[in-house]
Amino acid sequence: MALKQTVNTIFEKCKEHLCNKPIPEGFFPSQIVARLMLEAEHSKVTTVNGILVPNQYTFAVTEDEYRTISDIAAPLQARVLVCLAEELEKLRYRTQGTLSFQFVVRDEAEESVVPEISLPVQDDEPQLLNNEADDCDSTRVFDKVSTMQTKASEKQAVICVVEGADTGKRFVFADNRVNIGRRENNDLVLTDGSVSRLHAYIIKEAGNHILHDARSLNGTYLNEVQIIKQVLHAGDTIKVGNTVIEYELM
């Protein structure tokens, strides 16, 4: 989607409706956007058409935290959306579908569970908060939520063919590079004629298994999206030619 168009549209709606109410410490849009950008970076997929990131974002708060921003929730959400769209546009990241953001309430005992219940949003037109007019230009880290970090722990994984001529074939690995294709010396040898001799490979980077397309003729797909390289997560499905492979952690 055209993120720049999203920014312009929302900004035009916001700029004529200012709100003089102060924003509580820790809830400046730039602080929230810094956290959301970490999620975008963590979830991005490198495709043949550019870098794809999620289009729906939420920010979990406790009931007490929400009470402190309840009267400015709608304009604050609108401002965060503008800043988020600007940051994604700067990096030329693309999304599938309309970009959205909202606050959600989580249980006080939960630290990382994304809540399913969305907070009510006012129906009136979104407002721009005047004490945040220049906030997007000075990104600050939101100190209430810990930075997302990839655990560089030892991960033993298995890839198993679940669809195609080689259904049932599997390969267990940890830190070693895994080559996938028709070539006989590959780690996962496939007989599918639509698969390249070296079609794709998996390597370990910063504690994660990364799937790479090896410039294959028919492309490599992760969860039905054509990729160049992407972090693997448990339950992901990899499609090479007419073969579907499932990735799982052990």
mmCIF file of C-alpha atoms in Angstrom:
data_model
loop_
_atom_site.group_PDB
_atom_site.id
_atom_site.type_symbol
_atom_site.label_atom_id
_atom_site.label_comp_id
_atom_site.label_asym_id
_atom_site.label_seq_id
_atom_site.Cartn_x
_atom_site.Cartn_y
_atom_site.Cartn_z
ATOM 1 C CA MET A 1 0.000 0.000 0.000
ATOM 2 C CA ALA A 2 1.053 3.633 -0.359
ATOM 3 C CA LEU A 3 2.142 4.552 3.157
ATOM 4 C CA LYS A 4 2.855 8.150 2.169
ATOM 5 C CA GLN A 5 -0.764 8.545 1.116
ATOM 6 C CA THR A 6 -1.855 7.145 4.482
ATOM 7 C CA VAL A 7 0.308 9.721 6.303
ATOM 8 C CA ASN A 8 -1.075 12.619 4.280
ATOM 9 C CA THR A 9 -4.694 11.530 4.684
ATOM 10 C CA ILE A 10 -4.484 11.080 8.453
ATOM 11 C CA PHE A 11 -2.437 14.236 8.955
ATOM 12 C CA GLU A 12 -4.955 16.359 7.059
ATOM 13 C CA LYS A 13 -7.717 15.020 9.300
ATOM 14 C CA CYS A 14 -5.701 15.602 12.455
ATOM 15 C CA LYS A 15 -4.056 18.979 12.011
ATOM 16 C CA GLU A 16 -7.268 21.030 12.251
ATOM 17 C CA HIS A 17 -8.368 19.380 15.496
ATOM 18 C CA LEU A 18 -5.851 20.163 18.228
ATOM 19 C CA CYS A 19 -6.090 18.979 21.811
ATOM 20 C CA ASN A 20 -4.427 20.841 24.682
ATOM 21 C CA LYS A 21 -4.499 17.919 27.099
ATOM 22 C CA PRO A 22 -1.037 16.730 28.187
ATOM 23 C CA ILE A 23 0.254 13.271 27.295
ATOM 24 C CA PRO A 24 1.302 11.098 30.271
ATOM 25 C CA GLU A 25 4.984 10.222 30.599
ATOM 26 C CA GLY A 26 5.820 7.097 28.611
ATOM 27 C CA PHE A 27 3.034 7.518 26.075
ATOM 28 C CA PHE A 28 4.560 9.976 23.625
ATOM 29 C CA PRO A 29 3.884 8.731 20.090
ATOM 30 C CA SER A 30 7.604 8.553 19.275
ATOM 31 C CA GLN A 31 8.155 6.271 22.276
ATOM 32 C CA ILE A 32 5.359 3.946 21.217
ATOM 33 C CA VAL A 33 6.471 3.980 17.576
ATOM 34 C CA ALA A 34 9.998 2.960 18.635
ATOM 35 C CA ARG A 35 8.480 -0.197 20.147
ATOM 36 C CA LEU A 36 6.294 -0.845 17.116
ATOM 37 C CA MET A 37 9.260 -0.480 14.767
ATOM 38 C CA LEU A 38 11.047 -3.228 16.689
ATOM 39 C CA GLU A 39 8.072 -5.474 15.982
ATOM 40 C CA ALA A 40 8.117 -4.470 12.315
ATOM 41 C CA GLU A 41 11.834 -5.278 12.046
ATOM 42 C CA HIS A 42 11.324 -8.611 13.805
ATOM 43 C CA SER A 43 8.473 -9.631 11.483
ATOM 44 C CA LYS A 44 9.674 -8.220 8.158
ATOM 45 C CA VAL A 45 9.849 -10.470 5.112
ATOM 46 C CA THR A 46 12.208 -9.797 2.211
ATOM 47 C CA THR A 47 10.216 -10.480 -0.963
ATOM 48 C CA VAL A 48 10.960 -10.054 -4.641
ATOM 49 C CA ASN A 49 8.912 -6.840 -4.583
ATOM 50 C CA GLY A 50 10.594 -5.314 -1.551
ATOM 51 C CA ILE A 51 10.390 -5.619 2.233
ATOM 52 C CA LEU A 52 6.976 -6.542 3.600
ATOM 53 C CA VAL A 53 5.955 -5.780 7.211
ATOM 54 C CA PRO A 54 2.700 -6.347 9.137
ATOM 55 C CA ASN A 55 -0.097 -3.831 8.648
ATOM 56 C CA GLN A 56 -1.808 -4.265 12.044
ATOM 57 C CA TYR A 57 -0.114 -3.094 15.262
ATOM 58 C CA THR A 58 -1.262 -3.016 18.879
ATOM 59 C CA PHE A 59 0.202 -1.620 22.085
ATOM 60 C CA ALA A 60 -0.629 -3.500 25.287
ATOM 61 C CA VAL A 61 -1.394 -1.501 28.430
ATOM 62 C CA THR A 62 -2.807 -2.376 31.830
ATOM 63 C CA GLU A 63 -6.234 -1.152 32.922
ATOM 64 C CA ASP A 64 -4.588 1.432 35.201
ATOM 65 C CA GLU A 65 -2.410 2.697 32.363
ATOM 66 C CA TYR A 66 -5.385 2.960 30.060
ATOM 67 C CA ARG A 67 -7.314 5.008 32.596
ATOM 68 C CA THR A 68 -4.551 7.638 32.440
ATOM 69 C CA ILE A 69 -4.981 8.032 28.660
ATOM 70 C CA SER A 70 -8.643 7.120 28.184
ATOM 71 C CA ASP A 71 -9.756 10.680 27.415
ATOM 72 C CA ILE A 72 -7.106 11.110 24.689
ATOM 73 C CA ALA A 73 -6.991 7.516 23.393
ATOM 74 C CA ALA A 74 -8.525 8.291 19.992
ATOM 75 C CA PRO A 75 -6.307 11.279 19.076
ATOM 76 C CA LEU A 76 -3.256 9.544 20.530
ATOM 77 C CA GLN A 77 -3.895 6.446 18.408
ATOM 78 C CA ALA A 78 -4.278 8.659 15.344
ATOM 79 C CA ARG A 79 -0.985 10.437 16.050
ATOM 80 C CA VAL A 80 0.871 7.154 16.595
ATOM 81 C CA LEU A 81 -0.482 5.896 13.285
ATOM 82 C CA VAL A 82 0.846 8.991 11.489
ATOM 83 C CA CYS A 83 4.304 8.593 13.045
ATOM 84 C CA LEU A 84 4.390 4.854 12.358
ATOM 85 C CA ALA A 85 3.451 5.352 8.714
ATOM 86 C CA GLU A 86 6.173 8.003 8.365
ATOM 87 C CA GLU A 87 8.828 5.682 9.799
ATOM 88 C CA LEU A 88 7.819 2.796 7.537
ATOM 89 C CA GLU A 89 7.785 5.124 4.546
ATOM 90 C CA LYS A 90 11.331 6.326 5.342
ATOM 91 C CA LEU A 91 12.551 2.725 5.161
ATOM 92 C CA ARG A 92 10.400 2.036 2.079
ATOM 93 C CA TYR A 93 8.700 -0.840 3.835
ATOM 94 C CA ARG A 94 5.451 -2.134 2.339
ATOM 95 C CA THR A 95 2.352 -3.562 4.019
ATOM 96 C CA GLN A 96 -0.449 -5.801 2.838
ATOM 97 C CA GLY A 97 -3.696 -4.014 3.611
ATOM 98 C CA THR A 98 -4.484 -0.776 5.438
ATOM 99 C CA LEU A 99 -2.097 0.244 8.214
ATOM 100 C CA SER A 100 -3.784 0.257 11.640
ATOM 101 C CA PHE A 101 -2.871 0.803 15.299
ATOM 102 C CA GLN A 102 -4.771 0.604 18.567
ATOM 103 C CA PHE A 103 -4.260 0.215 22.304
ATOM 104 C CA VAL A 104 -5.326 -3.079 23.862
ATOM 105 C CA VAL A 105 -5.817 -4.034 27.508
ATOM 106 C CA ARG A 106 -3.804 -6.905 28.961
ATOM 107 C CA ASP A 107 -4.022 -8.709 32.262
ATOM 108 C CA GLU A 108 -1.674 -7.149 34.826
ATOM 109 C CA ALA A 109 -0.053 -10.557 35.430
ATOM 110 C CA GLU A 110 0.792 -11.055 31.771
ATOM 111 C CA GLU A 111 4.120 -9.742 30.516
ATOM 112 C CA SER A 112 4.138 -10.575 26.825
ATOM 113 C CA VAL A 113 0.765 -12.002 25.869
ATOM 114 C CA VAL A 114 -0.923 -9.927 23.191
ATOM 115 C CA PRO A 115 -4.499 -9.306 24.340
ATOM 116 C CA GLU A 116 -7.464 -10.050 22.130
ATOM 117 C CA ILE A 117 -9.869 -7.441 23.569
ATOM 118 C CA SER A 118 -9.510 -4.029 21.936
ATOM 119 C CA LEU A 119 -10.192 -0.805 23.789
ATOM 120 C CA PRO A 120 -13.199 1.235 22.686
ATOM 121 C CA VAL A 121 -12.309 4.038 20.279
ATOM 122 C CA GLN A 122 -14.289 7.265 20.112
ATOM 123 C CA ASP A 123 -16.298 7.805 16.934
ATOM 124 C CA ASP A 124 -15.419 11.476 16.548
ATOM 125 C CA GLU A 125 -12.713 12.589 14.150
ATOM 126 C CA PRO A 126 -9.108 11.911 15.316
ATOM 127 C CA GLN A 127 -7.228 14.826 16.853
ATOM 128 C CA LEU A 128 -3.590 15.869 16.771
ATOM 129 C CA LEU A 129 -2.042 16.605 20.137
ATOM 130 C CA ASN A 130 -0.295 19.976 19.995
ATOM 131 C CA ASN A 131 2.454 19.123 22.497
ATOM 132 C CA GLU A 132 3.459 16.293 20.200
ATOM 133 C CA ALA A 133 3.604 18.184 16.897
ATOM 134 C CA ASP A 134 7.343 17.611 16.418
ATOM 135 C CA ASP A 135 7.638 14.399 18.391
ATOM 136 C CA CYS A 136 8.196 12.098 15.378
ATOM 137 C CA ASP A 137 11.555 13.704 14.698
ATOM 138 C CA SER A 138 13.040 12.682 18.049
ATOM 139 C CA THR A 139 12.448 8.997 18.632
ATOM 140 C CA ARG A 140 12.846 7.858 22.215
ATOM 141 C CA VAL A 141 12.685 4.335 23.567
ATOM 142 C CA PHE A 142 9.543 3.452 25.502
ATOM 143 C CA ASP A 143 10.899 2.337 28.845
ATOM 144 C CA LYS A 144 7.783 0.520 30.071
ATOM 145 C CA VAL A 145 8.190 -2.344 27.645
ATOM 146 C CA SER A 146 11.398 -4.327 27.388
ATOM 147 C CA THR A 147 13.217 -4.361 24.049
ATOM 148 C CA MET A 148 12.487 -7.366 21.885
ATOM 149 C CA GLN A 149 15.627 -9.439 21.670
ATOM 150 C CA THR A 150 16.272 -12.657 19.862
ATOM 151 C CA LYS A 151 17.425 -15.369 22.190
ATOM 152 C CA ALA A 152 20.720 -16.666 20.884
ATOM 153 C CA SER A 153 20.075 -20.073 22.385
ATOM 154 C CA GLU A 154 20.830 -23.370 20.776
ATOM 155 C CA LYS A 155 17.933 -24.333 18.557
ATOM 156 C CA GLN A 156 17.590 -27.840 17.233
ATOM 157 C CA ALA A 157 15.050 -28.017 14.460
ATOM 158 C CA VAL A 158 13.568 -30.392 11.939
ATOM 159 C CA ILE A 159 12.308 -29.850 8.415
ATOM 160 C CA CYS A 160 9.840 -32.419 7.125
ATOM 161 C CA VAL A 161 8.269 -32.770 3.692
ATOM 162 C CA VAL A 162 4.485 -32.753 4.217
ATOM 163 C CA GLU A 163 3.344 -32.479 0.609
ATOM 164 C CA GLY A 164 4.863 -33.608 -2.683
ATOM 165 C CA ALA A 165 6.783 -36.515 -4.148
ATOM 166 C CA ASP A 166 9.078 -36.819 -1.124
ATOM 167 C CA THR A 167 6.439 -36.692 1.614
ATOM 168 C CA GLY A 168 7.844 -38.052 4.869
ATOM 169 C CA LYS A 169 11.473 -37.087 4.276
ATOM 170 C CA ARG A 170 12.942 -35.173 7.183
ATOM 171 C CA PHE A 171 16.209 -33.645 8.326
ATOM 172 C CA VAL A 172 17.253 -32.649 11.863
ATOM 173 C CA PHE A 173 19.784 -29.855 12.332
ATOM 174 C CA ALA A 174 21.054 -27.180 14.710
ATOM 175 C CA ASP A 175 23.900 -24.841 13.748
ATOM 176 C CA ASN A 176 24.894 -26.421 10.470
ATOM 177 C CA ARG A 177 23.909 -25.045 7.060
ATOM 178 C CA VAL A 178 21.089 -27.013 5.417
ATOM 179 C CA ASN A 179 20.943 -27.208 1.612
ATOM 180 C CA ILE A 180 17.628 -28.072 -0.043
ATOM 181 C CA GLY A 181 17.202 -29.192 -3.644
ATOM 182 C CA ARG A 182 17.628 -31.969 -6.205
ATOM 183 C CA ARG A 183 21.408 -32.158 -5.959
ATOM 184 C CA GLU A 184 22.513 -35.479 -4.464
ATOM 185 C CA ASN A 185 24.847 -33.942 -1.887
ATOM 186 C CA ASN A 186 22.138 -31.673 -0.439
ATOM 187 C CA ASP A 187 21.030 -32.210 3.136
ATOM 188 C CA LEU A 188 17.378 -32.528 2.120
ATOM 189 C CA VAL A 189 17.395 -34.164 -1.303
ATOM 190 C CA LEU A 190 14.170 -33.758 -3.282
ATOM 191 C CA THR A 191 13.073 -35.571 -6.426
ATOM 192 C CA ASP A 192 10.513 -32.930 -7.415
ATOM 193 C CA GLY A 193 11.330 -31.934 -11.009
ATOM 194 C CA SER A 194 10.166 -28.341 -10.424
ATOM 195 C CA VAL A 195 12.821 -27.879 -7.707
ATOM 196 C CA SER A 196 16.250 -26.445 -8.614
ATOM 197 C CA ARG A 197 19.440 -28.416 -7.941
ATOM 198 C CA LEU A 198 20.185 -26.039 -5.075
ATOM 199 C CA HIS A 199 16.838 -24.395 -4.481
ATOM 200 C CA ALA A 200 17.131 -22.947 -0.968
ATOM 201 C CA TYR A 201 19.237 -23.166 2.157
ATOM 202 C CA ILE A 202 18.950 -22.492 5.893
ATOM 203 C CA ILE A 203 21.723 -20.968 7.975
ATOM 204 C CA LYS A 204 22.035 -19.912 11.609
ATOM 205 C CA GLU A 205 22.322 -16.173 12.255
ATOM 206 C CA ALA A 206 22.137 -14.472 15.678
ATOM 207 C CA GLY A 207 20.464 -17.508 17.207
ATOM 208 C CA ASN A 208 17.811 -17.836 14.496
ATOM 209 C CA HIS A 209 17.439 -20.120 11.518
ATOM 210 C CA ILE A 210 17.216 -18.025 8.348
ATOM 211 C CA LEU A 211 15.724 -19.372 5.121
ATOM 212 C CA HIS A 212 17.402 -18.138 1.917
ATOM 213 C CA ASP A 213 16.322 -18.590 -1.669
ATOM 214 C CA ALA A 214 19.313 -19.803 -3.715
ATOM 215 C CA ARG A 215 18.313 -17.900 -6.864
ATOM 216 C CA SER A 216 15.983 -20.758 -7.733
ATOM 217 C CA LEU A 217 14.074 -20.867 -10.993
ATOM 218 C CA ASN A 218 10.604 -21.115 -9.451
ATOM 219 C CA GLY A 219 11.211 -19.165 -6.247
ATOM 220 C CA THR A 220 11.007 -20.023 -2.550
ATOM 221 C CA TYR A 221 7.819 -19.331 -0.600
ATOM 222 C CA LEU A 222 7.401 -18.997 3.154
ATOM 223 C CA ASN A 223 3.800 -19.221 4.341
ATOM 224 C CA GLU A 224 2.675 -18.558 0.749
ATOM 225 C CA VAL A 225 4.763 -15.368 0.369
ATOM 226 C CA GLN A 226 7.719 -15.419 -2.037
ATOM 227 C CA ILE A 227 10.884 -14.516 -0.147
ATOM 228 C CA ILE A 228 14.558 -13.861 -0.676
ATOM 229 C CA LYS A 229 15.444 -14.476 2.963
ATOM 230 C CA GLN A 230 13.438 -14.627 6.174
ATOM 231 C CA VAL A 231 13.642 -15.773 9.804
ATOM 232 C CA LEU A 232 11.960 -19.130 10.405
ATOM 233 C CA HIS A 233 9.444 -19.681 13.205
ATOM 234 C CA ALA A 234 7.986 -22.930 14.502
ATOM 235 C CA GLY A 235 5.127 -24.102 12.306
ATOM 236 C CA ASP A 236 6.251 -22.211 9.201
ATOM 237 C CA THR A 237 5.663 -23.867 5.839
ATOM 238 C CA ILE A 238 8.232 -23.630 3.068
ATOM 239 C CA LYS A 239 7.222 -24.245 -0.540
ATOM 240 C CA VAL A 240 9.807 -25.094 -3.182
ATOM 241 C CA GLY A 241 8.422 -26.172 -6.544
ATOM 242 C CA ASN A 242 5.515 -28.515 -5.825
ATOM 243 C CA THR A 243 6.976 -29.567 -2.470
ATOM 244 C CA VAL A 244 5.791 -28.236 0.894
ATOM 245 C CA ILE A 245 8.137 -28.497 3.865
ATOM 246 C CA GLU A 246 7.266 -27.808 7.494
ATOM 247 C CA TYR A 247 9.769 -26.255 9.929
ATOM 248 C CA GLU A 248 9.522 -27.141 13.628
ATOM 249 C CA LEU A 249 11.693 -26.638 16.696
ATOM 250 C CA MET A 250 12.567 -29.659 18.828
#
